[in-house]
PDB file of C-alpha atoms in Angstrom:
ATOM      1  CA  MET M   1      -0.054   0.039  -0.184  1.00 43.00           C
ATOM      2  CA  THR M   2       1.379   3.270  -0.873  1.00 64.00           C
ATOM      3  CA  HIS M   3       1.978   6.004   2.026  1.00 84.00           C
ATOM      4  CA  PRO M   4      -0.796   8.309   1.539  1.00 88.00           C
ATOM      5  CA  MET M   5       1.982  11.488   1.007  1.00 93.00           C
ATOM      6  CA  MET M   6       3.037   9.432  -1.513  1.00 95.00           C
ATOM      7  CA  GLN M   7       0.133   8.794  -3.207  1.00 95.00           C
ATOM      8  CA  LYS M   8      -0.796  12.577  -2.938  1.00 97.00           C
ATOM      9  CA  LEU M   9       2.732  13.274  -4.673  1.00 97.00           C
ATOM     10  CA  ILE M  10       1.973  10.757  -7.199  1.00 96.00           C
ATOM     11  CA  ASP M  11      -1.144  12.554  -7.982  1.00 96.00           C
ATOM     12  CA  GLU M  12       0.322  15.912  -8.371  1.00 97.00           C
ATOM     13  CA  MET M  13       2.904  14.647 -10.765  1.00 97.00           C
ATOM     14  CA  HIS M  14       0.469  12.936 -12.963  1.00 96.00           C
ATOM     15  CA  ASN M  15       0.177  17.190 -13.871  1.00 97.00           C
ATOM     16  CA  HIS M  16       3.792  17.511 -14.703  1.00 98.00           C
ATOM     17  CA  VAL M  17       4.867  14.553 -17.369  1.00 98.00           C
ATOM     18  CA  GLY M  18       7.967  16.416 -19.529  1.00 97.00           C
ATOM     19  CA  LYS M  19      10.437  18.745 -18.706  1.00 97.00           C
ATOM     20  CA  ASP M  20       7.865  21.795 -20.189  1.00 97.00           C
ATOM     21  CA  LEU M  21       5.235  20.694 -17.277  1.00 98.00           C
ATOM     22  CA  ALA M  22       7.964  20.678 -14.436  1.00 98.00           C
ATOM     23  CA  ILE M  23       6.729  22.397 -11.322  1.00 98.00           C
ATOM     24  CA  ARG M  24       8.898  24.843  -9.132  1.00 98.00           C
ATOM     25  CA  GLY M  25       9.625  23.173  -5.714  1.00 97.00           C
ATOM     26  CA  GLU M  26       8.607  25.724  -3.804  1.00 98.00           C
ATOM     27  CA  CYS M  27       4.975  25.130  -5.627  1.00 98.00           C
ATOM     28  CA  LEU M  28       4.989  21.706  -5.284  1.00 98.00           C
ATOM     29  CA  ALA M  29       6.001  22.044  -1.490  1.00 98.00           C
ATOM     30  CA  LYS M  30       3.083  24.302  -0.769  1.00 98.00           C
ATOM     31  CA  ALA M  31       0.558  22.258  -3.086  1.00 97.00           C
ATOM     32  CA  LEU M  32       1.424  18.988  -0.623  1.00 97.00           C
ATOM     33  CA  ASP M  33       1.884  20.959   2.215  1.00 97.00           C
ATOM     34  CA  LEU M  34       5.193  20.262   2.832  1.00 97.00           C
ATOM     35  CA  THR M  35       8.534  22.143   3.903  1.00 97.00           C
ATOM     36  CA  MET M  36      11.007  22.206   1.333  1.00 97.00           C
ATOM     37  CA  ARG M  37      13.027  19.690   3.549  1.00 97.00           C
ATOM     38  CA  GLU M  38      10.039  17.535   3.567  1.00 96.00           C
ATOM     39  CA  LEU M  39       9.510  17.448  -0.096  1.00 97.00           C
ATOM     40  CA  ARG M  40      13.137  16.543  -0.724  1.00 96.00           C
ATOM     41  CA  HIS M  41      12.514  13.644   1.367  1.00 96.00           C
ATOM     42  CA  LEU M  42       9.780  12.627  -0.234  1.00 97.00           C
ATOM     43  CA  THR M  43      10.852  13.042  -3.544  1.00 97.00           C
ATOM     44  CA  GLY M  44      14.041  11.153  -2.677  1.00 95.00           C
ATOM     45  CA  ASP M  45      11.830   8.117  -1.807  1.00 96.00           C
ATOM     46  CA  ALA M  46      10.052   8.204  -4.638  1.00 96.00           C
ATOM     47  CA  ILE M  47      13.083   7.779  -6.619  1.00 95.00           C
ATOM     48  CA  ASN M  48      13.918   5.037  -4.435  1.00 95.00           C
ATOM     49  CA  ASP M  49      10.690   3.339  -4.991  1.00 94.00           C
ATOM     50  CA  GLY M  50      11.506   3.398  -8.757  1.00 94.00           C
ATOM     51  CA  MET M  51       9.478   6.510  -9.941  1.00 95.00           C
ATOM     52  CA  ALA M  52      11.480   8.545 -12.894  1.00 95.00           C
ATOM     53  CA  LEU M  53      11.104  11.762 -10.829  1.00 97.00           C
ATOM     54  CA  CYS M  54      13.315  14.434 -12.547  1.00 97.00           C
ATOM     55  CA  SER M  55      14.626  17.485 -10.915  1.00 96.00           C
ATOM     56  CA  HIS M  56      16.399  20.665 -11.957  1.00 96.00           C
ATOM     57  CA  PRO M  57      17.021  24.288 -10.376  1.00 94.00           C
ATOM     58  CA  ALA M  58      16.546  25.614 -13.375  1.00 95.00           C
ATOM     59  CA  TYR M  59      13.039  23.605 -13.828  1.00 97.00           C
ATOM     60  CA  GLY M  60      11.370  21.992 -11.144  1.00 97.00           C
ATOM     61  CA  TYR M  61      10.340  18.502 -10.903  1.00 98.00           C
ATOM     62  CA  TRP M  62       9.036  16.244 -13.523  1.00 98.00           C
ATOM     63  CA  ILE M  63       8.029  12.954 -14.476  1.00 97.00           C
ATOM     64  CA  ALA M  64      10.629  11.951 -17.261  1.00 97.00           C
ATOM     65  CA  LEU M  65       8.983  12.005 -20.783  1.00 96.00           C
ATOM     66  CA  ASN M  66      11.693  10.220 -22.483  1.00 97.00           C
ATOM     67  CA  ALA M  67      15.029   9.071 -22.247  1.00 96.00           C
ATOM     68  CA  GLU M  68      16.537  12.417 -23.063  1.00 97.00           C
ATOM     69  CA  GLU M  69      14.993  13.938 -20.006  1.00 97.00           C
ATOM     70  CA  LEU M  70      16.096  11.468 -17.838  1.00 96.00           C
ATOM     71  CA  GLU M  71      19.300  11.391 -19.167  1.00 97.00           C
ATOM     72  CA  PHE M  72      19.324  15.086 -18.373  1.00 97.00           C
ATOM     73  CA  ALA M  73      18.102  15.236 -15.149  1.00 96.00           C
ATOM     74  CA  CYS M  74      20.906  12.034 -14.541  1.00 96.00           C
ATOM     75  CA  GLN M  75      23.765  14.406 -15.896  1.00 97.00           C
ATOM     76  CA  PHE M  76      22.676  17.129 -13.702  1.00 96.00           C
ATOM     77  CA  HIS M  77      22.645  14.942 -10.522  1.00 94.00           C
ATOM     78  CA  ARG M  78      26.259  13.491 -11.686  1.00 95.00           C
ATOM     79  CA  SER M  79      27.990  17.303 -12.215  1.00 94.00           C
ATOM     80  CA  ARG M  80      26.675  18.003  -8.485  1.00 94.00           C
ATOM     81  CA  ALA M  81      27.865  14.768  -7.062  1.00 92.00           C
ATOM     82  CA  LEU M  82      31.108  15.215  -8.352  1.00 90.00           C
ATOM     83  CA  HIS M  83      31.507  18.907  -7.552  1.00 91.00           C
ATOM     84  CA  GLU M  84      30.421  18.070  -4.053  1.00 89.00           C
ATOM     85  CA  LEU M  85      33.169  15.118  -4.150  1.00 88.00           C
ATOM     86  CA  GLN M  86      35.653  17.611  -5.546  1.00 88.00           C
ATOM     87  CA  LYS M  87      35.192  19.838  -2.344  1.00 88.00           C
ATOM     88  CA  GLU M  88      35.779  16.321   0.175  1.00 85.00           C
ATOM     89  CA  ALA M  89      39.214  15.735  -2.133  1.00 84.00           C
ATOM     90  CA  LYS M  90      40.177  19.557  -1.505  1.00 84.00           C
ATOM     91  CA  LEU M  91      39.524  19.307   2.246  1.00 82.00           C
ATOM     92  CA  ARG M  92      41.237  15.958   2.520  1.00 80.00           C
ATOM     93  CA  ARG M  93      43.893  17.624   0.667  1.00 83.00           C
ATOM     94  CA  MET M  94      43.982  15.012  -2.201  1.00 79.00           C
ATOM     95  CA  ASN M  95      43.153  14.742  -5.889  1.00 80.00           C
ATOM     96  CA  LEU M  96      39.814  13.628  -6.881  1.00 78.00           C
ATOM     97  CA  ALA M  97      41.268  10.376  -8.816  1.00 79.00           C
ATOM     98  CA  ASP M  98      43.148   9.495  -5.246  1.00 78.00           C
ATOM     99  CA  LEU M  99      39.851  10.039  -3.292  1.00 74.00           C
ATOM    100  CA  LEU M 100      38.097   7.894  -5.967  1.00 76.00           C
ATOM    101  CA  GLY M 101      40.429   5.076  -5.598  1.00 78.00           C
ATOM    102  CA  GLN M 102      40.341   5.460  -1.863  1.00 68.00           C
ATOM    103  CA  MET M 103      36.234   5.058  -1.960  1.00 62.00           C
ATOM    104  CA  LYS M 104      36.524   1.919  -3.776  1.00 59.00           C
ATOM    105  CA  LEU M 105      39.177  -0.233  -1.212  1.00 50.00           C
ATOM    106  CA  ASN M 106      36.622   1.156   1.209  1.00 56.00           C
ATOM    107  CA  THR M 107      33.682  -0.075   0.284  1.00 51.00           C
TER     108      THR M 107
END
C-alpha cells in the first residue's frame, strides 16, 4: 500500500509529465503542504521506489517523458555529485582520482 503522502505526490505529478510541465519545488511543496526539506525526502523516497521523478534547479520537478529528459536529469545529479566529491578531495588535500580510488578500496 502506498503511503498517503506518496500518493498525493503521485497524483500531483500526473500533471507534470515532461520537462515543459515541470513544477517549481516551492509550488510543489505548497501543493502538498510540506516544507522543502520534507519534499526533498519524499521525492528521494519516490525515486528509490522507482518513480522516474526528475529535478533540476532551472525547471523544478517533473516525470520524465522520454530517455532524453531522464538523461538530462541524471547528468545534473552526476555533475552535482562530482562537485561535492571535489570539495571533499580539497578538504582532504587529495586529488579527486585518489579520493575515488580510496572510496573503491573502502567499500
